[in-house]
CSV table of C-alpha atoms and ligand atoms in Angstrom, one decimal:
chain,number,residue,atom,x,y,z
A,1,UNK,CA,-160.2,-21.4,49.7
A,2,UNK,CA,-161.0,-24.9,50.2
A,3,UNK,CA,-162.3,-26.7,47.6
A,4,UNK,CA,-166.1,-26.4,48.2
A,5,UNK,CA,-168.7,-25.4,45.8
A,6,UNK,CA,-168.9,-22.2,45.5
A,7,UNK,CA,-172.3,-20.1,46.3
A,8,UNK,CA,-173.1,-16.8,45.4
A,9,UNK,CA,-176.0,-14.2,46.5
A,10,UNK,CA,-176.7,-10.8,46.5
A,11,UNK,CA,-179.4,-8.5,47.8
A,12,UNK,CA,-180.0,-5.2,47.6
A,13,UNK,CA,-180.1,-2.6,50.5
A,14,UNK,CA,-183.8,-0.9,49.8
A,15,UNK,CA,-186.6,-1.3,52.3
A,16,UNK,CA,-185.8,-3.4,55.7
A,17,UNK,CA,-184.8,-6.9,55.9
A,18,UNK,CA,-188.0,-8.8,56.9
A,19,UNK,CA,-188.3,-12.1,58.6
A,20,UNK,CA,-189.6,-13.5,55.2
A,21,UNK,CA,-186.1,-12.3,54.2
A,22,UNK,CA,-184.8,-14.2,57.8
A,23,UNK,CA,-186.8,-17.4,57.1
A,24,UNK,CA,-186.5,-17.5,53.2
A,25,UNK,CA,-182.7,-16.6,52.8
A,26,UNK,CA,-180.7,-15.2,55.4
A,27,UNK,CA,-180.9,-18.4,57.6
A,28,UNK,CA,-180.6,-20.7,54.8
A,29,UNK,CA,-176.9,-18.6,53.7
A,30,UNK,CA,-176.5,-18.4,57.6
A,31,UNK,CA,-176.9,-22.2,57.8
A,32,UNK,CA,-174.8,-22.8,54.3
A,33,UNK,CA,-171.6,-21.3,55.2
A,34,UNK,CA,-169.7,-24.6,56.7
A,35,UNK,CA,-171.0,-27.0,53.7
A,36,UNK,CA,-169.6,-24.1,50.8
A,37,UNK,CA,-167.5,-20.8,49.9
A,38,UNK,CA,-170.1,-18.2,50.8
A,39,UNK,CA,-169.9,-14.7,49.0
A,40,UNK,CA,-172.7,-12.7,50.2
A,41,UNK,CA,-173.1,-9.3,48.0
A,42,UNK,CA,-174.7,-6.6,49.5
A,43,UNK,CA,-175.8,-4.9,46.0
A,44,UNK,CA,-175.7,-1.4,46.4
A,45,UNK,CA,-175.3,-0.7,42.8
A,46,UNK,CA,-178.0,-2.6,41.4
A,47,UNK,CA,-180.4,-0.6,43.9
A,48,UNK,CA,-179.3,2.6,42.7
A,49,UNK,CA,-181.1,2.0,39.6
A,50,UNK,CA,-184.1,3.8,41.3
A,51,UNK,CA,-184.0,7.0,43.3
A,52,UNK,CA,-182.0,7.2,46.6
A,53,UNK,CA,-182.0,9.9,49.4
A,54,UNK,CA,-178.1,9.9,49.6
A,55,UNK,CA,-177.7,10.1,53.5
A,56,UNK,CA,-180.7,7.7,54.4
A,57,UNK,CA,-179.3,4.9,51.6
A,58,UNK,CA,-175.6,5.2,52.8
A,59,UNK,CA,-177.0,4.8,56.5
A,60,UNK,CA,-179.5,1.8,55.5
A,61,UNK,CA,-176.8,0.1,53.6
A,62,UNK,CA,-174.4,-0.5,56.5
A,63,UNK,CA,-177.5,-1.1,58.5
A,64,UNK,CA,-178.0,-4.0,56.2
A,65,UNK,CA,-174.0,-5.4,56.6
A,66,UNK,CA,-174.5,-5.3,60.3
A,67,UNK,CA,-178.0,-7.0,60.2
A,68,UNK,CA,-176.5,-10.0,58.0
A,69,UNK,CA,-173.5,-10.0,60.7
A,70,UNK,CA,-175.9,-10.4,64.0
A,71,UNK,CA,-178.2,-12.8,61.8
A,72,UNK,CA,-174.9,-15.2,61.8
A,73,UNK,CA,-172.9,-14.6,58.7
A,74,UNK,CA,-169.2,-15.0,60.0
A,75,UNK,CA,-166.9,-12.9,58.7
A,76,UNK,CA,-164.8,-15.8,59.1
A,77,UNK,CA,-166.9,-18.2,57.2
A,78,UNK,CA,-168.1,-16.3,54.5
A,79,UNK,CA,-167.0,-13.2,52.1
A,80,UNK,CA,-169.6,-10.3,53.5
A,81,UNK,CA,-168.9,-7.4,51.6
A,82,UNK,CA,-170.6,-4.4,49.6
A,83,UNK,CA,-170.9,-4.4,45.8
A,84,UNK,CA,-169.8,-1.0,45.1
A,85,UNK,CA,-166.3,-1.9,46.9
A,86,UNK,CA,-165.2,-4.4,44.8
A,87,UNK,CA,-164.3,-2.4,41.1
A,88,UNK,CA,-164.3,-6.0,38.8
A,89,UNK,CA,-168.4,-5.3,38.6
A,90,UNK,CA,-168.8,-2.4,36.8
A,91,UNK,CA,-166.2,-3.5,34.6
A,92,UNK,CA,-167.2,-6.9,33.9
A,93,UNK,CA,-170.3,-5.6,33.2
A,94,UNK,CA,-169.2,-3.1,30.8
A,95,UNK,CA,-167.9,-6.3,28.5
A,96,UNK,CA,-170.7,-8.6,29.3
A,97,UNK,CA,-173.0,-5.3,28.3
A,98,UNK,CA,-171.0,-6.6,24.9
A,99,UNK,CA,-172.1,-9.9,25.1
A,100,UNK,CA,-175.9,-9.1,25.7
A,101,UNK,CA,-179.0,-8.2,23.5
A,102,UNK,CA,-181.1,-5.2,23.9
A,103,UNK,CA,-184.4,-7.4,23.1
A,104,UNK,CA,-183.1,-10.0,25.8
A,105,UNK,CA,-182.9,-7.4,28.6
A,106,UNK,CA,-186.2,-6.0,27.4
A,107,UNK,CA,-188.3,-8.9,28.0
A,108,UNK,CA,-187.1,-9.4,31.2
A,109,UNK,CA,-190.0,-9.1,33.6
A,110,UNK,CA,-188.1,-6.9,36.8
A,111,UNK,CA,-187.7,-4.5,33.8
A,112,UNK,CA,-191.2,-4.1,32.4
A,113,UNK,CA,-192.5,-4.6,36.2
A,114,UNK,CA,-189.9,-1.5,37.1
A,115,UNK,CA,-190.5,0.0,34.4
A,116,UNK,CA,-194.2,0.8,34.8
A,117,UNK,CA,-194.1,1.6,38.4
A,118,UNK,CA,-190.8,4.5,37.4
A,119,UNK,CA,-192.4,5.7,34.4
A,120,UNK,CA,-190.4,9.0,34.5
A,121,UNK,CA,-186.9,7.2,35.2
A,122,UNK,CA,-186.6,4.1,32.8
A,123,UNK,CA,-182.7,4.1,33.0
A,124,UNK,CA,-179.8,2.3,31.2
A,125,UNK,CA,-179.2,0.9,34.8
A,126,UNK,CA,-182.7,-0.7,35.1
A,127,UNK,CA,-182.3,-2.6,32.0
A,128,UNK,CA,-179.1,-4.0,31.8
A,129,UNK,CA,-179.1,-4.3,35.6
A,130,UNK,CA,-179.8,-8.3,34.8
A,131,UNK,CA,-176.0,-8.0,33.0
A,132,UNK,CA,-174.8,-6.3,36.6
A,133,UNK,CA,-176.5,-9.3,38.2
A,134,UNK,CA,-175.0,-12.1,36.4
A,135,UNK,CA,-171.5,-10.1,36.8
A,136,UNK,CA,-171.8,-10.6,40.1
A,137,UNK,CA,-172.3,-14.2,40.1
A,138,UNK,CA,-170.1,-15.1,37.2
A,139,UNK,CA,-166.7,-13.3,38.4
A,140,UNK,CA,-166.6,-15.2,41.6
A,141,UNK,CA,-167.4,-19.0,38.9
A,142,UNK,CA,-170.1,-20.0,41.8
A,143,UNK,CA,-172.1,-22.8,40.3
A,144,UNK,CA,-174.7,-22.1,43.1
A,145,UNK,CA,-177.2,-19.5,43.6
A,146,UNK,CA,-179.2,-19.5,46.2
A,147,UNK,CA,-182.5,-16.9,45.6
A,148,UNK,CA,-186.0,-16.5,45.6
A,149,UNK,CA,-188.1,-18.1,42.5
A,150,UNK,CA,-188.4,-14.3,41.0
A,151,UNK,CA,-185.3,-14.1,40.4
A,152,UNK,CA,-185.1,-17.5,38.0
A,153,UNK,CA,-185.1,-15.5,34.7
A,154,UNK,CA,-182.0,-12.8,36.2
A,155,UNK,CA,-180.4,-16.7,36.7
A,156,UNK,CA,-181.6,-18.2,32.9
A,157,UNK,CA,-180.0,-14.9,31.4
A,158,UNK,CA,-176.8,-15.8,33.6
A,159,UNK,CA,-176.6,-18.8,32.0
A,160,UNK,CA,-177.3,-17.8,28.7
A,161,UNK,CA,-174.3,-15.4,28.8
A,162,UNK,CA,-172.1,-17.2,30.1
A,163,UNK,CA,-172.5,-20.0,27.7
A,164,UNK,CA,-172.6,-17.7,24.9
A,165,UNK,CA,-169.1,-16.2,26.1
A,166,UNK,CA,-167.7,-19.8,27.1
A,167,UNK,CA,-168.8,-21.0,23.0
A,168,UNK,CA,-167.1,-18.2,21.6
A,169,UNK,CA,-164.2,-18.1,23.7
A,170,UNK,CA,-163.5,-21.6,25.2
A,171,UNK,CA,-164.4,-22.0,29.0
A,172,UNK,CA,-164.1,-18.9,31.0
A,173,UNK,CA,-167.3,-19.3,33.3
A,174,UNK,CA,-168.6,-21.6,35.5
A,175,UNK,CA,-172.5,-21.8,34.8
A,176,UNK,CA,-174.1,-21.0,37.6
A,177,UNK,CA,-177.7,-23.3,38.6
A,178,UNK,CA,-180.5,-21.6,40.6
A,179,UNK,CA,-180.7,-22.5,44.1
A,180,UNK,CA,-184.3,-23.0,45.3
A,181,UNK,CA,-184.5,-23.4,49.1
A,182,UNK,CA,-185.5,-26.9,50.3
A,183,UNK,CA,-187.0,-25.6,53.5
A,184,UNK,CA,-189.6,-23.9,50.8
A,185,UNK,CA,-190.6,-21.8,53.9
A,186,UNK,CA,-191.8,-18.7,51.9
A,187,UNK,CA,-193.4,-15.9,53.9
A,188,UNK,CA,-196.3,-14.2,53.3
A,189,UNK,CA,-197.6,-10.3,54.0
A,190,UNK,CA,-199.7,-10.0,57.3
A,191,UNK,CA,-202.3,-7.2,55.8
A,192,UNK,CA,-202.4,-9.5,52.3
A,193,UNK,CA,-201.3,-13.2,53.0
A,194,UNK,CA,-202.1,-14.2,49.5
A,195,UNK,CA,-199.0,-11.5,48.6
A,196,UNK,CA,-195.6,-12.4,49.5
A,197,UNK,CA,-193.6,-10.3,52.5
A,198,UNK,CA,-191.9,-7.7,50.4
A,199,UNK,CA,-189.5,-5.5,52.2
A,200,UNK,CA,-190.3,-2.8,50.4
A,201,UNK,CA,-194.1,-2.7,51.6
A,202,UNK,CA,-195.5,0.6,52.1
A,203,UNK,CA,-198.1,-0.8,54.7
A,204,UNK,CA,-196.1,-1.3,58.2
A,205,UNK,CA,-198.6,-3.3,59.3
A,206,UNK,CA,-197.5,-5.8,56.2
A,207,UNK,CA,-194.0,-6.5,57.3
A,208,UNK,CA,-191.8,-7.3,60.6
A,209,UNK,CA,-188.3,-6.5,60.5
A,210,UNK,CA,-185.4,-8.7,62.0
A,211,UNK,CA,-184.5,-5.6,64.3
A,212,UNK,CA,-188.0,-4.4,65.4
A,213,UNK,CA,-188.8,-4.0,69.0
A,214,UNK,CA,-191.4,-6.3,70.8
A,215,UNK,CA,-194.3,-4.0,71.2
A,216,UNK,CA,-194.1,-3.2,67.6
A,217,UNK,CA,-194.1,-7.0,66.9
A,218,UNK,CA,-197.0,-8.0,69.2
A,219,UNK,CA,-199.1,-5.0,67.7
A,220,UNK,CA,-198.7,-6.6,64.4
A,221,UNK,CA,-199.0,-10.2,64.9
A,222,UNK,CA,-202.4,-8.9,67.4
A,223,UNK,CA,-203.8,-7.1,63.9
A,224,UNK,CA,-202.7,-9.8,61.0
A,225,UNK,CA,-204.9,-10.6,58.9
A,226,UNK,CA,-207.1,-13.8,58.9
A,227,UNK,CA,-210.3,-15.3,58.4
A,228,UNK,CA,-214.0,-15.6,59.7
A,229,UNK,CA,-213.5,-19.6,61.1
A,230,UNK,CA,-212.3,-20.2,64.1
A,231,UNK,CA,-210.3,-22.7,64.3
A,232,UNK,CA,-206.4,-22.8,63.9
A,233,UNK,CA,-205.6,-25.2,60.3
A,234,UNK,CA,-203.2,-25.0,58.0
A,235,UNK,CA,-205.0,-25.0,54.7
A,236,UNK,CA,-205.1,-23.3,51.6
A,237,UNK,CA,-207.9,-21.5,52.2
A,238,UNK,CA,-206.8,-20.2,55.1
A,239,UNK,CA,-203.7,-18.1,53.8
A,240,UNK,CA,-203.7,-15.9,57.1
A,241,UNK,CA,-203.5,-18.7,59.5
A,242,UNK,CA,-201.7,-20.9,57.2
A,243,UNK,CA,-198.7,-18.0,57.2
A,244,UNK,CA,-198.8,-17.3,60.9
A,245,UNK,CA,-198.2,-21.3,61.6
A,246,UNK,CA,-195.6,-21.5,58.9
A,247,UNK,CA,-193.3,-18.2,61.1
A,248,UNK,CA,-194.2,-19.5,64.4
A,249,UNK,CA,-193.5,-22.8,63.6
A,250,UNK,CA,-189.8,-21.4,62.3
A,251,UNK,CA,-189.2,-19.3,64.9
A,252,UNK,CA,-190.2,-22.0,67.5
A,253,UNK,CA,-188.7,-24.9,66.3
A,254,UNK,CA,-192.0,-26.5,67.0
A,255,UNK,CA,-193.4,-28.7,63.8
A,256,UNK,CA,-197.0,-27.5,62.1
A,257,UNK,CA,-199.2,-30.6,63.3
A,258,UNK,CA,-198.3,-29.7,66.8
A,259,UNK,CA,-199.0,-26.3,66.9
A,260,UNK,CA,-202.3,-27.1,65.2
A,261,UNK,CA,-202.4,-29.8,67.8
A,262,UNK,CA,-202.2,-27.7,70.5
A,263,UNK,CA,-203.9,-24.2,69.2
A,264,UNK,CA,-206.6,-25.8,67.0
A,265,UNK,CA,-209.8,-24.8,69.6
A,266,UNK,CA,-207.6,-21.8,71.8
A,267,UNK,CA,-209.1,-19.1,69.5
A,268,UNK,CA,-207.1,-16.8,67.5
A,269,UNK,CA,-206.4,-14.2,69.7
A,270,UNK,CA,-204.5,-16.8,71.8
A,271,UNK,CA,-202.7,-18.1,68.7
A,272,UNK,CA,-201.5,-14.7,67.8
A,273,UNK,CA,-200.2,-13.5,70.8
A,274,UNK,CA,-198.0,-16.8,71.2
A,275,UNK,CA,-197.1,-16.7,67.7
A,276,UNK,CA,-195.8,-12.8,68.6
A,277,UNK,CA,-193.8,-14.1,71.1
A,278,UNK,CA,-192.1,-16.7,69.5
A,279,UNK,CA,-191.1,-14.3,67.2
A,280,UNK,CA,-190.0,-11.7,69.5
A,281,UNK,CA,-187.8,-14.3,71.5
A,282,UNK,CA,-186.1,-15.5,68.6
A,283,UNK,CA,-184.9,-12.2,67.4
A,284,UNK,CA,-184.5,-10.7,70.8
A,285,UNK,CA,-180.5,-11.7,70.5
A,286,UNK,CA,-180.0,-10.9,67.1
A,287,UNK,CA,-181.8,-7.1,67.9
A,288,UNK,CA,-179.2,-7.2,70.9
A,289,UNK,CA,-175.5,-8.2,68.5
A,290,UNK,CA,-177.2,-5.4,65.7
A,291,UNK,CA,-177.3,-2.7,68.4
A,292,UNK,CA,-173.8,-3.7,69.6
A,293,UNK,CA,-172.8,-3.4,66.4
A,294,UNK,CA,-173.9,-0.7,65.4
A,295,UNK,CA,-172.3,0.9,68.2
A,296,UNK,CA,-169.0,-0.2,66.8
A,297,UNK,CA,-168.7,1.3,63.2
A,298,UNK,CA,-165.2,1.2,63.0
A,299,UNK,CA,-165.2,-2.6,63.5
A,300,UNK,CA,-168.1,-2.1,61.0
A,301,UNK,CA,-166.0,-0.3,58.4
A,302,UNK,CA,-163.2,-3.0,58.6
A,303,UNK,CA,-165.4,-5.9,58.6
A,304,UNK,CA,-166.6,-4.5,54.9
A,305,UNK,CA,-162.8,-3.5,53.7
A,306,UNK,CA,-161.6,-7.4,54.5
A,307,UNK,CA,-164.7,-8.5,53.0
A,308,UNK,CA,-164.7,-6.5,49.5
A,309,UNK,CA,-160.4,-7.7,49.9
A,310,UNK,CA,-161.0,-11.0,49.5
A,311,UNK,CA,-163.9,-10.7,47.0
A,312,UNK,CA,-161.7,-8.5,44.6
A,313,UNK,CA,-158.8,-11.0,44.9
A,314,UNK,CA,-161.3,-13.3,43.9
A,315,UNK,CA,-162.9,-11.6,41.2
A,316,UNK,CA,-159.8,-9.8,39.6
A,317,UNK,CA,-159.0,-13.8,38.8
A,318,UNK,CA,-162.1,-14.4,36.5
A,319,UNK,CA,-161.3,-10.7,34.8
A,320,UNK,CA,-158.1,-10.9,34.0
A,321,UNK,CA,-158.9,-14.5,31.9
A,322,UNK,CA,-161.8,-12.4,30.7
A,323,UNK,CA,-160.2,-9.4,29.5
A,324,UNK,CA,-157.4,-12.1,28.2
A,325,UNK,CA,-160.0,-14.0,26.2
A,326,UNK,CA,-161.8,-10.7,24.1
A,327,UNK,CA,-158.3,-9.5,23.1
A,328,UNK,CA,-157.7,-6.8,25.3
A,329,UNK,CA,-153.6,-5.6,26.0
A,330,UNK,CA,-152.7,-7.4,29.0
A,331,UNK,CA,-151.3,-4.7,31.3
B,401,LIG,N1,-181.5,-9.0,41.9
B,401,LIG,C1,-181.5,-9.6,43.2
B,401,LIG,C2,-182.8,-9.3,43.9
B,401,LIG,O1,-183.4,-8.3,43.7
B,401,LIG,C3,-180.3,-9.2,44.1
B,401,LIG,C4,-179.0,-9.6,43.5
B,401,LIG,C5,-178.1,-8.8,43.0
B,401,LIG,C6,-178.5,-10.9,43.4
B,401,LIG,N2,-177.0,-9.5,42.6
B,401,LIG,C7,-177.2,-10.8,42.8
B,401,LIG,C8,-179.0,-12.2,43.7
B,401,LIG,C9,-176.5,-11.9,42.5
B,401,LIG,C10,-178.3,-13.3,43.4
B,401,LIG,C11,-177.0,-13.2,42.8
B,401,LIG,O2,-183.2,-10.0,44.8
């Protein structure tokens, strides 16, 4: 690899990939590929750490791969690949499981949040899953990590261990720094637009995916939430609006001011449909390469073996010095 910085992110294959998840990362990773090495994790271990339906999460994961591929990761430009196919995890999370304390992983708020909505399955895997996550970032030494601001404490404890390991055994890991978009474009729920879009909303109505079909899109954007005024502002106040002018400004291209401009008197109903459409034209080609893809799951299958290739090349580096460094017989 060339000698860029090196960027890291993972995310894991539970719910369906939103345009919050389009806006917020997967165009900033698509648009950071030529500037830096790119390893893009799809984490299907970390999501096992709450109940799967075998078939459905096997069939949603690869669904994932190929929606990141027809969003415009290149398989050329970046390392695409799937967590569970690349062995130097799990085992450099066994030793950093070493290197971590129980009351550390126990404050961690994903934990407690996780652990009162799966009261009956608090696992081993929910709380050390932070030592999973920074095993991830740490074997491939990326000193960026691009991510939403909930995930800045799994990104402090990455840090922590690393220097902690680096102190007691001389440098080993690059510590990583969190990578907060510039863009700031963060998407909001169209039933609740004081709530983030979370992809794992149980409302329908909530969310749009980056592969749903045009009706489905204009039905939602007609029903969104928004207020009593009527008049098209972005202001504070006015979360609903406020959030449909941030996507259809994104998906347009077109700035804030002049969609406010240009939509201030036109009444909502107006507003929404065109803000519908902007949406379903921008991901009209990207529904197109997924179901091409799809199609094609051989090309699928080998896209994800080079990828998880050149990540385990990578990462059996950084585990070899590791296992090294604690003293275990070099084999
Ligand atoms: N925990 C992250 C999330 O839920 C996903 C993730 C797994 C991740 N491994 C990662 C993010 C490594 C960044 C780096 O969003």
């Amino acid at each position: 690899m060339e000698n860029k910085k090196i960027i890291y992110s993972g995310i894991q294959p539970t719910g369906v990939l939103t345009i919050g998840n389009y806006i917020g990362a997967m165009a900033n990773w698509k648009a950071m590929q030529d500037e830096y090495n790119c390893i893009y994790g799809i984490a299907d271990l970390h999501a096992l750490t709450v109940r799967q339906n075998p078939a459905e999460y096997r069939q949603r994961a690869m669904s994932f791969f190929a929606q990141y591929l027809a969003c415009g990761l290149s398989p050329e430009k970046c390392v695409l690949y799937f967590q569970s196919h690349v062995r130097q995890h799990a085992e450099l999370q066994w030793i950093l499981n070493c290197y971590t304390y129980v009351g550390e992983m126990q404050r961690m708020a994903q934990f407690k949040d996780k652990s009162q909505k799966h009261e009956d399955n608090i696992n081993m895997g929910l709380l050390n899953y932070p030592v999973l996550q920074a095993s991830d970032i740490l074997l491939y030494q990326a000193s960026l990590v691009p991510v939403g601001a909930d995930q800045k404490q799994h990104i402090e404890i990455t840090r922590d261990i690393a220097i902690r390991f680096n102190n007691l055994y001389g440098e080993t890991f690059t510590v990583p720094d969190i990578y907060l978009s510039k863009h700031g474009a963060k998407i909001n729920s169209l039933q609740d637009p004081y709530a983030k879009m979370s992809k794992s909303d149980t409302n329908e109505n909530a969310t749009v995916s980056v592969i749903e079909d045009a009706d489905s899109i204009m039905r939602k954007f007609k029903r969104a939430v928004t207020d009593s005024e009527a008049f098209v502002e972005y202001r504070e106040d006015k979360a609903g609006i406020s959030n449909l002018l941030t996507i259809f400004s994104v998906m347009s291209g077109e700035s804030i001011e002049s969609l406010v401009e240009r939509y201030r008197t036109l009444g909502y109903g107006k507003f929404k449909n065109d803000a519908g459409e902007a949406v379903v034209e921008k991901l009209k080609p990207i529904r197109a390469e997924y179901d091409r893809l799809m199609k094609n799951k051989d090309y699928l299958k080998e896209t994800a073996k080079s990828g998880a290739d050149k990540a385990s090349f990578l990462a059996e580096k950084t585990l070899r010095k590791v296992k090294k460094r604690v003293g275990l017989v070099e084999n």
